[in-house]
Amino acid sequence: MRLGYFTMPVHPVHRKWAETLKEDRDAIILADKLGFYDAFMGEHLTDACENITNSMMFHATLIPDTKQIKLATGTSNLSHMHPVLIAVQAAMFDHMAEGRFILGVSPGALTTDAEALGILEQDRNKMFAEAIDVILAIWQRDPPYDIDFPDNRFKVSTARTMTLDLGVGIMGKPYQQPRPEIVGTVVAPFSPGVVLMGKRDFHPLSANFLLSCHLKSHWQNYVKGKAEAGTEAKVADWRVARALFVHDDDKVAAGYGRYEEKSPYRFYYEQMRRKMIRGKRLYVFKSHKEQADDEITHDWVMDHCVIHGSVSKVVDQILALREEIGDFGELVYAGMDWVDPALGKRSMQLMAEEVMPRVNAAIGKSAAAA
């Protein structure tokens, strides 16, 4: 099982933007040094807490300061830009990173982003579907492209103005062929979108604010989509994100990861709970569809969404998660604000150097005994 990293990020409003940008860079540089496989960075235009406005631009600053980690948009919000822009910018990034690039995609869920862009009343899921078709077509075709799909608002051609011997009218293709890995974040239980991911060979990343009891539904739908496309689903392609905090001392882990007022995990999940209420998406924290909204308290969310403890306790909880939902290819560590940088860094170090080796040893032992 691989170890990945994902951060939205979520910082307190009072913190200086330049300071949190540096902290977010430091976290991914550390993840690279510790051998994390990939790092997903979220993006929003109008959120002072989730304050990365362009994940690709942010990651570009990390290319020279990292060596092996794959840099992933988490996500590029496809309703926010014309697909030509995403296609050519992602292709250029892929060349800059020499293949250390994953394109994470989504429609873009934040309503204030949509309002600011003047698309609040539009069907952003449809915009997303139209955009991804065009992006893939640009990467697959040669000039003049002549992309004109039925019921798709985006028409792309350079036929009228191209001069190919001058290089004019040509859009670059990615470094990775035929394309970079494409990943979609999955938030909803039983999401039908995962079936479509399976059909198109996009890979699912199950979000860390969904209760574990619903995660298996993502894999089941992915398998269904793969079967409909006539191919077999690979466990390695399923990523599962969780909020984890590890420390040498159980009491410190419980305080910083769960109970203390200053805990960044408490801050994060109260932010997410309130945002889900605001967006009428509180269902992500429910154990069953009929569960009453007033049962979804801050403590309920913390009890069900955060794994914390010493190395041995965290190993046991990860193995229990795997027993509950089945095998998956990558455990994605959810990055938090570094209220205490030393504790934040130590947790990542213990995850990479002690927790994951023990988890993988246990998985290997179990497989050998089967």
XYZ file of C-alpha atoms in Angstrom:
370
model
C 0.000 0.000 0.000
C 1.352 3.417 -0.987
C 1.298 6.522 1.199
C 0.025 9.751 -0.340
C -0.713 13.281 0.842
C -3.743 15.513 0.294
C -4.457 18.958 1.648
C -7.213 21.394 0.775
C -5.620 23.238 2.749
C -7.649 24.673 5.659
C -5.977 27.470 7.639
C -7.388 29.878 10.235
C -8.501 33.159 8.652
C -6.177 35.257 10.819
C -2.973 33.665 9.487
C -0.923 35.559 6.905
C -1.318 34.239 3.389
C 2.407 34.283 2.615
C 3.043 32.327 5.811
C 0.531 29.561 5.051
C 1.746 29.272 1.451
C 5.250 28.628 2.772
C 3.929 26.105 5.284
C 2.005 24.221 2.584
C 5.153 24.072 0.451
C 7.215 22.841 3.406
C 4.727 20.041 4.067
C 5.001 18.709 0.513
C 8.793 19.064 0.474
C 8.835 17.015 3.686
C 6.470 14.460 2.148
C 8.873 14.103 -0.780
C 11.839 13.529 1.545
C 9.849 10.927 3.493
C 8.939 8.986 0.361
C 5.248 9.844 0.001
C 4.084 8.756 -3.458
C 2.030 11.825 -4.418
C 0.694 15.118 -3.089
C -2.742 16.512 -3.971
C -3.398 20.228 -3.479
C -6.913 21.675 -3.499
C -7.947 25.004 -4.972
C -10.659 27.614 -4.448
C -11.015 31.197 -5.611
C -13.097 32.699 -2.806
C -12.186 30.973 0.464
C -9.838 32.691 2.923
C -9.221 29.394 4.757
C -8.789 27.146 1.712
C -6.568 29.732 0.100
C -4.789 28.028 -2.808
C -6.368 29.669 -5.856
C -4.560 27.584 -8.486
C -3.121 24.202 -7.540
C -1.094 23.878 -10.734
C 0.594 27.231 -10.159
C 1.314 26.274 -6.559
C 2.817 22.929 -7.541
C 5.000 24.531 -10.205
C 6.985 26.159 -7.403
C 7.714 22.698 -5.989
C 9.148 21.053 -9.102
C 12.770 22.123 -8.427
C 12.476 21.520 -4.673
C 11.210 17.928 -4.855
C 12.753 14.826 -6.383
C 10.321 11.931 -6.559
C 6.857 12.837 -5.336
C 4.120 13.158 -7.978
C 2.473 16.582 -7.883
C -1.294 16.367 -8.245
C -4.017 18.931 -8.659
C -6.601 18.188 -6.041
C -8.486 19.346 -7.987
C -8.490 21.477 -11.104
C -12.062 22.811 -11.117
C -13.096 22.327 -14.728
C -16.106 24.649 -14.646
C -13.805 27.579 -13.851
C -11.743 27.700 -17.049
C -12.089 26.955 -20.720
C -10.861 23.377 -21.339
C -8.227 24.624 -23.788
C -6.527 26.406 -20.888
C -6.567 23.296 -18.689
C -5.348 21.062 -21.520
C -2.357 23.149 -22.530
C -1.386 24.220 -19.010
C -1.541 20.642 -17.709
C 0.491 19.450 -20.693
C 3.141 22.097 -20.036
C 3.228 21.242 -16.332
C 3.691 17.581 -17.194
C 6.764 18.478 -19.263
C 8.133 20.773 -16.561
C 7.760 17.983 -14.005
C 8.990 15.355 -16.497
C 6.020 13.138 -15.764
C 5.707 13.752 -12.015
C 2.168 14.994 -12.545
C -1.360 13.744 -11.827
C -4.399 15.648 -13.062
C -7.059 15.665 -10.359
C -10.384 16.998 -11.651
C -13.791 18.036 -10.356
C -16.619 20.403 -11.335
C -15.847 22.879 -8.523
C -18.270 22.760 -5.603
C -17.862 26.152 -3.885
C -20.876 28.301 -4.681
C -19.093 31.612 -4.022
C -16.533 30.654 -6.682
C -19.395 30.033 -9.110
C -21.092 33.294 -8.195
C -17.885 35.287 -8.652
C -17.407 33.710 -12.092
C -21.019 34.326 -13.121
C -21.861 30.616 -13.470
C -23.909 30.095 -10.300
C -27.071 29.195 -12.217
C -25.326 26.885 -14.669
C -25.077 23.112 -14.401
C -21.446 22.793 -13.360
C -21.524 19.000 -13.489
C -22.485 19.236 -17.148
C -19.756 21.810 -17.730
C -17.315 19.392 -16.134
C -18.370 16.502 -18.370
C -18.136 18.672 -21.475
C -14.741 20.050 -20.483
C -13.103 16.675 -19.819
C -14.245 15.404 -23.233
C -12.592 18.387 -24.892
C -9.365 18.119 -22.868
C -8.933 14.474 -23.836
C -9.721 15.234 -27.468
C -7.069 17.977 -27.574
C -4.495 15.506 -26.255
C -5.566 12.814 -28.714
C -5.912 14.849 -31.914
C -3.661 16.868 -34.191
C -4.329 20.311 -35.661
C -6.775 21.677 -36.611
C -8.543 19.550 -33.916
C -12.074 20.400 -35.117
C -13.679 19.405 -31.813
C -17.447 19.809 -32.057
C -19.227 17.256 -29.890
C -23.051 17.131 -29.758
C -24.560 19.041 -26.828
C -21.147 20.429 -25.837
C -20.709 24.189 -25.508
C -16.962 24.059 -26.169
C -16.020 24.055 -29.856
C -12.289 23.979 -30.534
C -10.490 24.445 -33.857
C -7.456 26.276 -35.240
C -8.356 25.580 -38.906
C -9.018 29.176 -39.942
C -5.782 30.681 -38.646
C -3.174 27.941 -38.287
C 0.229 28.069 -40.013
C 1.751 24.737 -39.117
C 5.216 25.300 -40.583
C 5.544 28.227 -38.151
C 4.185 26.160 -35.278
C 1.072 28.323 -35.123
C -2.181 26.583 -34.266
C -0.598 23.657 -32.426
C -1.450 22.727 -28.835
C 1.152 20.762 -26.913
C 0.546 17.219 -25.747
C 1.519 15.887 -22.307
C 4.923 14.442 -21.468
C 3.242 11.216 -20.310
C 1.681 9.270 -23.135
C -1.074 8.817 -23.920
C -1.926 11.114 -20.977
C -1.244 11.705 -17.277
C -3.175 9.753 -14.676
C -6.552 11.407 -14.062
C -8.024 11.245 -10.543
C -11.436 12.311 -9.293
C -12.220 13.018 -5.643
C -15.344 11.210 -4.435
C -17.358 12.689 -1.588
C -20.867 11.224 -1.759
C -21.814 7.745 -0.510
C -22.742 5.416 -3.392
C -21.602 8.074 -5.871
C -22.736 7.183 -9.433
C -19.857 9.293 -10.730
C -17.451 6.520 -9.741
C -19.086 4.228 -12.295
C -18.223 6.766 -14.980
C -14.653 6.971 -13.643
C -14.335 3.235 -14.097
C -15.637 3.420 -17.656
C -13.097 6.109 -18.592
C -10.127 4.794 -16.609
C -10.090 7.750 -14.241
C -9.069 6.758 -10.705
C -11.098 7.461 -7.534
C -9.843 9.205 -4.400
C -12.319 8.724 -1.544
C -12.472 11.877 0.563
C -11.402 12.016 4.209
C -14.667 13.601 5.348
C -16.784 10.595 4.393
C -17.542 7.970 7.033
C -15.661 4.717 6.521
C -18.891 2.692 6.332
C -19.587 4.266 2.918
C -16.150 3.812 1.364
C -16.797 0.296 0.081
C -19.571 1.713 -2.128
C -16.948 3.668 -4.062
C -14.983 0.533 -4.894
C -18.147 -1.373 -5.829
C -19.182 1.366 -8.250
C -15.688 1.594 -9.692
C -15.669 -2.165 -10.323
C -19.086 -1.820 -11.975
C -17.804 0.904 -14.310
C -14.731 -1.105 -15.219
C -16.855 -4.175 -15.963
C -19.141 -2.126 -18.209
C -16.033 -0.990 -20.094
C -14.888 -4.600 -20.417
C -11.850 -4.263 -18.163
C -10.897 -5.317 -14.648
C -10.563 -2.869 -11.768
C -7.139 -2.679 -10.136
C -6.918 -2.196 -6.375
C -3.800 -0.045 -6.911
C -5.962 2.614 -8.578
C -8.142 3.282 -5.490
C -6.968 5.948 -3.076
C -8.557 6.400 0.348
C -7.925 9.639 2.265
C -8.100 9.739 6.059
C -7.294 12.280 8.751
C -4.435 10.774 10.756
C -2.305 11.995 13.620
C 0.514 9.877 15.016
C 2.779 10.591 17.953
C 5.154 8.661 20.183
C 2.861 9.386 23.134
C -0.835 8.379 23.120
C -1.827 11.314 25.338
C -0.187 13.840 23.047
C -1.842 12.151 20.048
C -5.268 12.302 21.684
C -4.841 15.943 22.669
C -3.520 17.324 19.392
C -5.497 15.002 17.155
C -8.837 15.089 18.925
C -9.533 16.813 22.220
C -7.514 20.003 22.734
C -9.131 23.289 21.825
C -6.099 24.210 19.694
C -6.220 20.932 17.755
C -6.013 21.637 13.997
C -8.113 18.512 13.475
C -10.936 20.012 15.543
C -10.650 23.250 13.582
C -10.644 21.411 10.250
C -13.700 19.294 10.940
C -15.741 22.101 12.433
C -14.970 24.075 9.267
C -16.033 21.123 7.112
C -19.163 20.408 9.157
C -20.347 24.001 8.909
C -19.541 24.154 5.200
C -21.467 20.941 4.577
C -24.456 22.371 6.462
C -24.208 25.533 4.374
C -23.991 23.536 1.141
C -26.780 21.107 2.145
C -24.293 18.222 2.010
C -24.301 17.121 5.649
C -25.109 13.613 4.403
C -21.366 12.972 3.968
C -21.044 12.700 7.755
C -24.126 10.503 8.267
C -23.991 6.780 8.964
C -27.362 6.286 7.254
C -29.572 8.414 5.026
C -32.323 8.912 7.615
C -29.979 10.069 10.398
C -31.161 13.372 11.858
C -29.080 16.462 11.131
C -28.894 17.393 14.812
C -27.053 14.137 15.524
C -24.153 15.295 13.362
C -22.366 17.242 16.078
C -18.734 18.302 16.056
C -17.907 15.415 18.404
C -19.750 12.932 16.172
C -17.647 13.987 13.210
C -14.405 13.858 15.190
C -15.224 10.408 16.571
C -15.861 9.004 13.103
C -13.331 10.813 10.916
C -10.028 11.089 12.803
C -7.515 8.300 13.394
C -5.061 9.198 16.170
C -2.691 7.482 18.538
C 0.740 5.954 18.920
C 2.283 3.995 16.046
C 0.825 0.668 17.183
C -2.670 2.092 17.663
C -2.676 3.803 14.274
C -1.408 0.641 12.563
C -4.248 -1.307 14.172
C -6.824 1.279 13.080
C -5.575 1.302 9.479
C -5.666 -2.498 9.322
C -9.188 -2.415 10.789
C -10.202 0.095 8.113
C -8.822 -2.211 5.424
C -10.695 -5.131 6.965
C -13.909 -3.067 6.879
C -13.712 -1.699 3.321
C -11.413 -4.148 1.548
C -8.024 -3.662 -0.040
C -7.022 -0.318 -1.551
C -3.904 0.922 -3.247
C -3.033 4.125 -1.415
C -3.685 5.602 2.009
C -3.794 9.362 1.568
C -2.736 11.377 4.613
C -4.888 14.506 5.024
C -2.715 17.541 5.718
C -3.792 20.013 8.402
C -2.692 23.460 9.508
C 0.568 23.227 11.434
C -0.580 24.700 14.747
C 2.526 23.039 16.178
C 5.009 22.449 13.316
C 7.058 19.959 15.334
C 4.007 17.787 15.998
C 2.800 18.053 12.407
C 6.189 17.008 11.021
C 6.639 14.204 13.558
C 3.283 12.724 12.611
C 4.223 12.633 8.920
C 7.607 11.117 9.771
C 6.087 8.366 11.909
C 3.517 7.618 9.191
C 6.220 7.147 6.571
C 8.947 5.504 8.611
C 7.039 3.347 11.099
C 3.295 3.093 10.451
C 3.267 2.210 6.749
C 6.112 -0.335 6.932
C 4.228 -2.153 9.705
C 0.946 -1.946 7.801
C 2.535 -3.353 4.659
C 4.316 -6.081 6.628
C 0.986 -7.136 8.124
C -0.688 -7.108 4.701
C 2.161 -9.183 3.265
C 1.965 -11.682 6.114
C -1.787 -12.016 5.680
C -1.426 -12.542 1.923
C 1.253 -15.182 2.423
C -0.944 -17.077 4.875
C -3.959 -17.035 2.529
